[in-house]
CSV table of C-alpha atoms in Angstrom, one decimal:
chain,number,residue,atom,x,y,z
A,109,UNK,CA,-14.7,-25.4,8.7
A,110,UNK,CA,-13.8,-25.8,12.5
A,111,UNK,CA,-15.3,-24.2,15.1
A,112,UNK,CA,-12.6,-22.3,15.5
A,113,UNK,CA,-13.0,-21.3,12.1
A,114,UNK,CA,-16.7,-20.3,12.6
A,115,UNK,CA,-16.6,-18.6,16.1
A,116,UNK,CA,-14.1,-16.3,14.8
A,117,UNK,CA,-16.0,-15.7,11.2
A,118,UNK,CA,-19.2,-15.6,13.8
A,119,UNK,CA,-17.4,-12.6,15.0
A,120,UNK,CA,-16.2,-10.2,11.5
A,121,UNK,CA,-20.0,-11.0,10.8
A,122,UNK,CA,-21.4,-8.7,13.1
A,123,UNK,CA,-21.4,-5.1,13.0
A,124,UNK,CA,-18.2,-3.1,14.2
A,125,UNK,CA,-20.1,-0.3,15.8
A,126,UNK,CA,-22.5,-2.5,17.7
A,127,UNK,CA,-19.3,-4.8,18.7
A,128,UNK,CA,-16.9,-1.5,20.0
A,129,UNK,CA,-20.6,-0.5,22.1
A,130,UNK,CA,-20.6,-3.6,23.7
A,131,UNK,CA,-16.6,-3.9,24.3
A,132,UNK,CA,-17.4,-0.3,25.9
A,133,UNK,CA,-19.9,-1.0,27.9
A,134,UNK,CA,-18.2,-3.9,29.1
A,135,UNK,CA,-15.0,-2.6,30.4
A,136,UNK,CA,-17.2,0.0,32.2
A,137,UNK,CA,-19.3,-2.4,34.1
A,138,UNK,CA,-15.8,-3.7,34.8
A,139,UNK,CA,-14.5,-0.9,36.3
A,140,UNK,CA,-17.1,-0.1,38.0
A,141,UNK,CA,-17.9,-3.0,39.7
A,142,UNK,CA,-13.9,-3.6,40.4
A,143,UNK,CA,-13.6,-0.4,41.1
A,144,UNK,CA,-16.4,-0.6,43.9
A,145,UNK,CA,-15.0,-4.2,45.1
A,146,UNK,CA,-11.6,-2.2,45.9
A,147,UNK,CA,-12.7,-2.0,49.9
A,148,UNK,CA,-14.4,-5.5,49.9
A,149,UNK,CA,-13.7,-7.4,52.6
A,150,UNK,CA,-13.9,-10.5,50.3
A,151,UNK,CA,-10.9,-10.3,49.0
A,152,UNK,CA,-10.5,-13.3,46.5
A,153,UNK,CA,-13.3,-12.1,44.9
A,154,UNK,CA,-11.4,-8.4,44.1
A,155,UNK,CA,-8.1,-9.9,43.6
A,156,UNK,CA,-10.2,-12.2,40.7
A,157,UNK,CA,-11.8,-8.3,39.2
A,158,UNK,CA,-7.9,-7.1,39.4
A,159,UNK,CA,-6.8,-9.5,37.5
A,160,UNK,CA,-9.9,-9.0,35.0
A,161,UNK,CA,-9.3,-5.7,35.1
A,162,UNK,CA,-5.3,-5.6,34.3
A,163,UNK,CA,-5.7,-8.8,32.0
A,164,UNK,CA,-8.1,-6.0,30.2
A,165,UNK,CA,-5.4,-3.1,30.3
A,166,UNK,CA,-3.4,-5.5,28.9
A,167,UNK,CA,-4.9,-5.8,26.2
A,168,UNK,CA,-5.6,-2.1,25.8
A,169,UNK,CA,-1.6,-1.9,25.6
A,170,UNK,CA,-1.7,-4.6,23.1
A,171,UNK,CA,-4.1,-2.3,20.5
A,172,UNK,CA,-2.6,1.5,20.8
A,173,UNK,CA,0.8,-0.3,21.1
A,174,UNK,CA,-0.5,-2.6,17.5
A,175,UNK,CA,-1.9,1.3,16.4
A,176,UNK,CA,1.6,2.8,17.4
A,177,UNK,CA,3.2,0.3,14.6
A,178,UNK,CA,0.7,0.4,11.6
A,179,UNK,CA,-0.4,4.5,11.9
A,180,UNK,CA,3.5,5.7,10.8
A,181,UNK,CA,4.3,3.3,7.6
A,182,UNK,CA,0.0,3.8,7.1
A,183,UNK,CA,0.6,7.8,6.6
A,184,UNK,CA,3.5,7.6,4.6
A,185,UNK,CA,2.1,4.8,1.7
A,186,UNK,CA,-1.4,6.0,1.2
A,187,UNK,CA,0.0,9.7,1.0
A,188,UNK,CA,3.3,8.3,-1.8
A,189,UNK,CA,0.5,6.0,-3.2
A,190,UNK,CA,-2.5,9.4,-3.6
A,191,UNK,CA,-0.3,11.1,-4.9
A,192,UNK,CA,1.6,8.8,-6.9
A,193,UNK,CA,-1.7,7.8,-8.8
A,194,UNK,CA,-3.7,10.3,-8.9
A,195,UNK,CA,-5.5,11.4,-12.0
A,196,UNK,CA,-7.5,14.6,-11.8
A,197,UNK,CA,-8.2,14.4,-15.5
A,198,UNK,CA,-9.2,16.9,-17.4
A,199,UNK,CA,-13.7,17.9,-17.2
A,200,UNK,CA,-14.6,21.7,-17.0
A,201,UNK,CA,-15.3,22.6,-14.2
A,202,UNK,CA,-12.4,20.1,-11.9
A,203,UNK,CA,-10.7,22.8,-11.1
A,204,UNK,CA,-13.0,23.9,-9.7
A,205,UNK,CA,-13.7,20.9,-7.5
A,206,UNK,CA,-11.2,20.1,-6.0
A,207,UNK,CA,-10.1,24.1,-5.0
A,208,UNK,CA,-13.6,23.6,-2.9
A,209,UNK,CA,-12.7,21.0,-1.6
A,210,UNK,CA,-9.3,22.8,-0.3
A,211,UNK,CA,-11.0,25.5,1.5
A,212,UNK,CA,-14.1,24.0,3.0
A,213,UNK,CA,-11.1,21.1,4.3
A,214,UNK,CA,-8.9,23.9,5.9
A,215,UNK,CA,-12.3,26.6,7.0
A,216,UNK,CA,-13.6,23.0,8.9
A,217,UNK,CA,-9.7,22.8,10.4
A,218,UNK,CA,-10.1,25.8,11.9
A,219,UNK,CA,-13.7,25.5,13.1
A,220,UNK,CA,-12.5,22.4,14.4
A,221,UNK,CA,-9.4,24.3,16.6
A,222,UNK,CA,-11.7,27.2,16.9
A,223,UNK,CA,-14.3,24.7,19.0
A,224,UNK,CA,-11.0,23.4,20.7
A,225,UNK,CA,-10.3,26.9,22.3
A,226,UNK,CA,-13.7,27.2,23.6
A,227,UNK,CA,-14.6,24.9,24.5
A,228,UNK,CA,-11.2,23.6,26.0
A,229,UNK,CA,-11.1,19.1,26.5
A,230,UNK,CA,-9.1,16.8,28.9
A,231,UNK,CA,-9.0,13.3,28.4
A,232,UNK,CA,-8.2,10.8,31.4
A,233,UNK,CA,-4.1,9.8,29.3
A,234,UNK,CA,-1.2,7.8,31.0
A,235,UNK,CA,1.8,8.5,31.9
A,236,UNK,CA,1.0,12.6,31.2
A,237,UNK,CA,3.3,13.8,33.9
A,238,UNK,CA,6.3,12.7,32.1
A,239,UNK,CA,5.7,14.3,29.7
A,240,UNK,CA,4.9,17.8,30.1
A,241,UNK,CA,8.0,19.6,30.1
A,242,UNK,CA,8.2,19.3,26.2
A,243,UNK,CA,5.6,21.5,25.3
A,244,UNK,CA,7.2,23.6,23.4
A,245,UNK,CA,6.3,27.5,25.0
A,246,UNK,CA,5.9,30.1,20.8
A,247,UNK,CA,5.2,29.0,17.2
A,248,UNK,CA,9.0,29.6,17.0
A,249,UNK,CA,9.8,26.7,18.9
A,250,UNK,CA,7.5,25.5,17.1
A,251,UNK,CA,9.0,26.0,13.7
A,252,UNK,CA,12.5,25.1,14.8
A,253,UNK,CA,11.1,21.6,14.7
A,254,UNK,CA,8.9,21.2,11.8
A,255,UNK,CA,12.3,21.8,10.3
A,256,UNK,CA,14.6,19.8,11.9
A,257,UNK,CA,11.1,17.0,11.6
A,258,UNK,CA,11.4,17.7,8.0
A,259,UNK,CA,15.4,16.7,7.5
A,260,UNK,CA,15.1,13.8,8.8
A,261,UNK,CA,15.5,10.9,7.5
A,262,UNK,CA,13.1,8.9,6.2
A,263,UNK,CA,13.7,5.2,8.0
A,264,UNK,CA,14.2,7.0,11.2
A,265,UNK,CA,11.2,9.3,10.3
A,266,UNK,CA,8.8,5.9,10.4
A,267,UNK,CA,10.7,4.0,13.2
A,268,UNK,CA,10.8,7.2,15.8
A,269,UNK,CA,7.0,8.4,14.4
A,270,UNK,CA,8.0,11.6,13.0
A,271,UNK,CA,4.8,12.3,11.0
A,272,UNK,CA,6.0,15.8,10.1
A,273,UNK,CA,9.0,14.0,9.0
A,274,UNK,CA,6.9,10.9,7.8
A,275,UNK,CA,4.6,13.7,5.6
A,276,UNK,CA,7.9,15.6,4.2
A,277,UNK,CA,9.0,12.4,2.3
A,278,UNK,CA,5.4,11.1,1.3
A,279,UNK,CA,4.3,13.9,-0.5
A,280,UNK,CA,8.8,14.4,-2.5
A,281,UNK,CA,9.2,11.1,-3.7
A,282,UNK,CA,4.8,11.0,-4.6
A,283,UNK,CA,5.8,14.3,-6.5
A,284,UNK,CA,8.6,12.6,-7.9
A,285,UNK,CA,7.3,9.6,-8.8
A,286,UNK,CA,4.5,11.0,-10.7
A,287,UNK,CA,5.5,10.8,-14.1
A,288,UNK,CA,6.9,6.8,-13.1
A,289,UNK,CA,5.1,2.9,-14.7
A,290,UNK,CA,2.3,2.3,-15.0
A,291,UNK,CA,4.2,-0.7,-13.1
A,292,UNK,CA,5.8,1.6,-10.3
A,293,UNK,CA,2.3,2.8,-9.8
A,294,UNK,CA,0.7,-0.3,-9.6
A,295,UNK,CA,3.3,-1.8,-7.1
A,296,UNK,CA,2.5,1.6,-4.8
A,297,UNK,CA,-1.5,1.3,-5.4
A,298,UNK,CA,-0.9,-2.6,-3.6
A,299,UNK,CA,1.7,-1.1,-1.1
A,300,UNK,CA,-0.9,0.6,-0.2
A,301,UNK,CA,-4.2,-1.8,0.3
A,302,UNK,CA,-2.1,-4.9,2.1
A,303,UNK,CA,-1.0,-1.8,4.5
A,304,UNK,CA,-5.4,-1.4,4.0
A,305,UNK,CA,-5.9,-4.3,4.8
A,306,UNK,CA,-3.4,-4.3,7.7
A,307,UNK,CA,-4.8,-1.6,9.8
A,308,UNK,CA,-8.5,-3.5,8.6
A,309,UNK,CA,-7.8,-6.4,10.8
A,310,UNK,CA,-6.4,-4.3,13.6
A,311,UNK,CA,-9.4,-2.0,13.4
A,312,UNK,CA,-11.5,-5.4,14.0
A,313,UNK,CA,-9.6,-5.8,17.1
A,314,UNK,CA,-10.7,-2.7,18.9
A,315,UNK,CA,-13.1,-4.0,20.8
A,316,UNK,CA,-10.9,-6.1,22.8
A,317,UNK,CA,-9.0,-3.3,23.0
A,318,UNK,CA,-11.2,-1.0,24.1
A,319,UNK,CA,-13.4,-3.3,26.6
A,320,UNK,CA,-9.7,-2.9,28.0
A,321,UNK,CA,-9.3,0.5,28.6
A,322,UNK,CA,-12.3,1.6,29.4
A,323,UNK,CA,-12.0,-1.0,32.4
A,324,UNK,CA,-8.3,-0.3,33.0
A,325,UNK,CA,-9.4,3.6,33.2
A,326,UNK,CA,-12.7,3.7,34.6
A,327,UNK,CA,-11.2,1.6,37.3
A,328,UNK,CA,-8.5,3.6,38.0
A,329,UNK,CA,-10.3,6.8,37.3
A,330,UNK,CA,-14.0,6.3,37.9
A,331,UNK,CA,-16.5,7.3,35.4
A,332,UNK,CA,-14.9,11.5,35.5
A,333,UNK,CA,-13.1,9.8,32.5
A,334,UNK,CA,-15.9,8.6,30.5
A,335,UNK,CA,-18.3,11.8,31.6
A,336,UNK,CA,-14.7,13.1,29.6
A,337,UNK,CA,-15.7,10.8,26.9
A,338,UNK,CA,-19.4,13.5,26.0
A,339,UNK,CA,-18.4,16.3,26.4
A,340,UNK,CA,-15.2,15.7,23.3
A,341,UNK,CA,-17.9,14.0,22.0
A,342,UNK,CA,-20.0,16.8,22.3
A,343,UNK,CA,-17.2,19.1,21.6
A,344,UNK,CA,-16.7,17.7,17.6
A,345,UNK,CA,-20.3,16.9,16.2
A,346,UNK,CA,-21.0,20.4,17.7
A,347,UNK,CA,-18.1,21.6,15.8
A,348,UNK,CA,-18.9,19.5,13.0
A,349,UNK,CA,-22.7,20.7,12.8
A,350,UNK,CA,-21.4,23.5,12.0
A,351,UNK,CA,-19.7,23.1,9.5
A,352,UNK,CA,-22.0,21.4,7.6
A,353,UNK,CA,-25.2,24.3,9.0
A,354,UNK,CA,-22.9,27.4,9.6
A,355,UNK,CA,-19.3,26.8,6.8
A,356,UNK,CA,-20.5,24.7,3.9
A,357,UNK,CA,-23.6,27.2,3.4
A,358,UNK,CA,-21.8,30.6,3.4
A,359,UNK,CA,-19.4,28.5,0.9
A,360,UNK,CA,-22.5,27.9,-1.8
A,361,UNK,CA,-24.1,31.5,-1.3
A,362,UNK,CA,-19.9,32.8,-2.3
A,363,UNK,CA,-20.3,31.0,-5.1
A,364,UNK,CA,-23.5,30.9,-6.3
A,365,UNK,CA,-25.7,33.7,-4.5
A,366,UNK,CA,-28.6,31.9,-4.4
A,367,UNK,CA,-30.2,30.1,-0.6
A,368,UNK,CA,-27.9,28.4,0.0
A,369,UNK,CA,-30.3,26.0,2.9
A,370,UNK,CA,-32.9,24.1,-0.1
A,371,UNK,CA,-28.8,22.6,-1.6
A,372,UNK,CA,-27.6,21.6,2.1
A,373,UNK,CA,-30.6,19.7,3.3
A,374,UNK,CA,-31.3,18.2,-0.2
A,375,UNK,CA,-27.7,16.7,0.4
A,376,UNK,CA,-27.4,15.6,4.0
A,377,UNK,CA,-31.4,14.3,3.7
A,378,UNK,CA,-30.2,11.9,0.2
A,379,UNK,CA,-26.9,11.5,1.4
A,380,UNK,CA,-25.4,12.1,5.3
A,381,UNK,CA,-28.2,10.0,6.2
A,382,UNK,CA,-26.6,6.4,3.9
A,383,UNK,CA,-23.3,7.8,5.0
A,384,UNK,CA,-23.6,7.8,8.7
A,385,UNK,CA,-25.1,4.1,8.6
A,386,UNK,CA,-22.9,3.0,6.4
A,387,UNK,CA,-19.8,5.1,8.2
A,388,UNK,CA,-17.5,4.5,5.2
A,389,UNK,CA,-18.0,7.0,1.6
A,390,UNK,CA,-16.0,4.8,-0.5
A,391,UNK,CA,-19.5,2.9,-0.5
A,392,UNK,CA,-21.9,6.5,-0.7
A,393,UNK,CA,-20.3,6.9,-4.2
A,394,UNK,CA,-23.3,5.2,-6.2
A,395,UNK,CA,-25.8,6.5,-4.0
A,396,UNK,CA,-24.2,10.7,-4.6
A,397,UNK,CA,-23.4,9.9,-8.5
A,398,UNK,CA,-27.5,8.9,-7.8
A,399,UNK,CA,-27.6,11.8,-6.6
A,400,UNK,CA,-25.9,13.9,-9.1
A,401,UNK,CA,-28.1,13.0,-11.8
A,402,UNK,CA,-31.2,13.8,-9.8
A,403,UNK,CA,-28.9,17.8,-9.6
A,404,UNK,CA,-28.3,17.6,-13.4
A,405,UNK,CA,-25.2,17.8,-13.2
A,406,UNK,CA,-22.6,16.1,-16.0
A,407,UNK,CA,-21.7,12.3,-15.9
A,408,UNK,CA,-18.1,14.0,-17.4
A,409,UNK,CA,-18.0,16.4,-13.4
A,410,UNK,CA,-19.8,14.0,-11.1
A,411,UNK,CA,-17.4,10.6,-12.2
A,412,UNK,CA,-14.4,12.6,-11.4
A,413,UNK,CA,-15.0,14.3,-8.3
A,414,UNK,CA,-17.1,12.6,-7.0
A,415,UNK,CA,-13.9,9.3,-6.2
A,416,UNK,CA,-12.0,11.6,-5.9
A,417,UNK,CA,-13.5,13.8,-3.1
A,418,UNK,CA,-14.6,10.3,-0.8
A,419,UNK,CA,-10.5,10.8,-0.7
A,420,UNK,CA,-9.1,14.2,-0.5
A,421,UNK,CA,-12.4,16.5,0.8
A,422,UNK,CA,-12.8,15.4,4.3
A,423,UNK,CA,-13.9,18.2,6.2
A,424,UNK,CA,-15.2,16.0,9.0
A,425,UNK,CA,-11.6,14.8,9.6
A,426,UNK,CA,-9.7,17.8,9.6
A,427,UNK,CA,-12.3,18.8,12.3
A,428,UNK,CA,-11.8,15.2,14.4
A,429,UNK,CA,-7.7,15.9,13.9
A,430,UNK,CA,-7.5,18.9,15.5
A,431,UNK,CA,-10.3,19.6,18.8
A,432,UNK,CA,-8.0,15.7,19.8
A,433,UNK,CA,-5.2,16.8,18.8
A,434,UNK,CA,-5.5,20.1,21.1
A,435,UNK,CA,-7.9,17.8,23.4
A,436,UNK,CA,-4.1,15.7,23.7
A,437,UNK,CA,-2.2,19.2,24.5
A,438,UNK,CA,-4.5,20.4,26.8
A,439,UNK,CA,-4.2,17.3,28.8
A,440,UNK,CA,-0.9,18.0,28.9
A,441,UNK,CA,-1.5,21.8,30.2
A,442,UNK,CA,0.0,23.4,26.6
A,443,UNK,CA,-2.0,26.4,25.4
A,444,UNK,CA,-1.3,27.4,21.7
A,445,UNK,CA,-0.6,30.4,20.6
A,446,UNK,CA,-2.1,32.2,17.6
A,447,UNK,CA,0.0,31.4,14.6
A,448,UNK,CA,0.8,28.0,16.4
A,449,UNK,CA,-3.5,27.5,15.8
A,450,UNK,CA,-3.2,28.8,12.9
A,451,UNK,CA,-0.1,26.4,11.5
A,452,UNK,CA,-2.1,23.1,13.2
A,453,UNK,CA,-5.4,24.0,10.9
A,454,UNK,CA,-2.8,23.7,7.5
A,455,UNK,CA,-1.9,20.7,8.9
A,456,UNK,CA,-4.7,19.0,9.8
A,457,UNK,CA,-6.3,20.3,6.7
A,458,UNK,CA,-3.3,18.9,4.4
A,459,UNK,CA,-3.5,15.4,7.2
A,460,UNK,CA,-7.4,15.2,6.7
A,461,UNK,CA,-6.7,14.5,3.3
A,462,UNK,CA,-4.8,11.9,3.4
A,463,UNK,CA,-7.1,10.1,6.1
A,464,UNK,CA,-7.2,6.3,4.7
A,465,UNK,CA,-11.0,5.4,3.5
A,466,UNK,CA,-11.0,2.8,6.0
A,467,UNK,CA,-14.1,2.6,9.5
A,468,UNK,CA,-11.9,5.7,12.1
A,469,UNK,CA,-9.9,6.1,9.2
A,470,UNK,CA,-8.5,10.3,10.7
A,471,UNK,CA,-8.0,9.2,13.6
A,472,UNK,CA,-5.0,8.0,12.6
A,473,UNK,CA,-3.7,11.1,11.6
A,474,UNK,CA,-3.7,12.6,14.4
A,475,UNK,CA,-0.1,11.2,15.2
A,476,UNK,CA,1.0,13.7,13.0
A,477,UNK,CA,-1.0,17.1,14.8
A,478,UNK,CA,-0.3,16.3,17.7
A,479,UNK,CA,3.7,16.0,16.7
A,480,UNK,CA,3.6,19.8,16.6
A,481,UNK,CA,3.2,20.4,19.9
A,482,UNK,CA,6.2,17.4,21.0
A,483,UNK,CA,3.6,14.5,22.1
A,484,UNK,CA,5.2,11.8,22.3
A,485,UNK,CA,3.6,8.7,20.3
A,486,UNK,CA,2.2,6.9,24.0
A,487,UNK,CA,0.5,9.4,24.6
A,488,UNK,CA,-0.2,10.4,21.1
A,489,UNK,CA,-1.1,6.4,20.5
A,490,UNK,CA,-4.3,6.6,23.2
A,491,UNK,CA,-5.8,9.7,22.4
A,492,UNK,CA,-5.9,7.5,19.1
A,493,UNK,CA,-7.6,5.2,20.8
A,494,UNK,CA,-10.6,7.0,22.8
A,495,UNK,CA,-11.1,8.2,19.2
A,496,UNK,CA,-12.1,5.1,18.5
A,497,UNK,CA,-13.2,4.6,22.2
A,498,UNK,CA,-16.0,7.8,21.1
A,499,UNK,CA,-15.9,6.9,17.0
A,500,UNK,CA,-19.2,4.9,17.6
A,501,UNK,CA,-20.5,8.1,16.7
A,502,UNK,CA,-17.9,10.7,15.4
A,503,UNK,CA,-17.1,8.5,12.5
A,504,UNK,CA,-21.1,8.4,11.7
A,505,UNK,CA,-21.1,11.9,11.9
A,506,UNK,CA,-17.7,12.5,9.8
A,507,UNK,CA,-18.7,10.2,7.6
A,508,UNK,CA,-22.3,11.6,6.9
A,509,UNK,CA,-20.1,15.5,6.1
A,510,UNK,CA,-17.2,14.8,4.3
A,511,UNK,CA,-20.0,12.9,1.4
A,512,UNK,CA,-22.9,15.6,1.6
A,513,UNK,CA,-20.2,18.1,1.1
A,514,UNK,CA,-18.9,16.0,-2.5
A,515,UNK,CA,-22.2,16.2,-3.6
A,516,UNK,CA,-22.7,20.2,-2.3
A,517,UNK,CA,-19.4,21.3,-4.4
A,518,UNK,CA,-19.4,19.6,-6.8
A,519,UNK,CA,-23.1,21.2,-7.5
A,520,UNK,CA,-22.1,24.2,-7.0
A,521,UNK,CA,-18.9,23.9,-9.1
A,522,UNK,CA,-21.6,22.9,-11.9
A,523,UNK,CA,-24.2,26.1,-11.1
A,524,UNK,CA,-21.0,28.5,-11.2
A,525,UNK,CA,-20.2,27.3,-14.3
A,526,UNK,CA,-23.8,27.9,-16.4
A,527,UNK,CA,-24.2,31.3,-15.1
């Protein structure tokens, strides 16, 4: 093995969260030092720091460009493959679980939208002035634009990042191909896995991109940008905590008419805690299946509902998509009315159900929500990049909510059948 291969292997072996945090800290320090030295007499020293920041900005722009390139294809292939290959089975109570997944995800997106209106947050984005004039004035303009985006040519939709058109064609083709041969389904499964691997490769480069983005942002705007990141993290975590401790218990009580908190706290402790550290709903499936056995849920139900929930029950992702999309809107001066906000709740919930299973997968659906406000793909991808910066906390909390809720809804569906 060559020295380069050893270096690459060593880099990949390190925890992604640790690498992202390292890139963030180094970038912040570099940006702060370069900004502080801007008026320094030592011109050569200052010039060197500025050149390093400029190089970091290139890395950041390359990372954002890679995200922008892969996101449309990812959304199209994942949603299409999910619809074509999804087998819901006939286990008793499964329909109730699926309904609970859908209701829970939609209510979570509503919480995200409400949190954004209560605590509006602006982000440090570039080229904002050029995008401000595109903001829609009312829901009718949004709906009109939405209809024209729906009937867009699929190739044009992918090429220009029209996520509404991409979503429409993915769902339409998925339904049309639902009863295709197993060989055809296998092709879409392989395509989905291939695109996911490409996304995983791009995400492996996130530490370098985040280093560059943070360095250039801090150099240009100072520490105010980092304070903005803290605010958006607080809003995100607060909204997801509200979903876990208020919305989910209300759903549990509505279904089984019992004190919901013993079940909720058990699932958060035994499922949510491990999911917080693994940051993967798929990796937490064995933990959830074991917890279902402890709770006395039949294997016939849990063996289907838990893997299904790992792909479509995405309450945390719905919160993230809604809040970050509205943060972009607030930055551009857009103030959505009630009906536009309601439409965003639906889009966020649908987008969350199609979120990729890789860490940070929900972030790739943010452009879909941003498209409601005519926010350009360039601006939306800057928001996605910010999502990766705060993902050290956001993604862990999001996964904990998603995974623990899988068991909660499976348990109450099982209990409701036994009445």
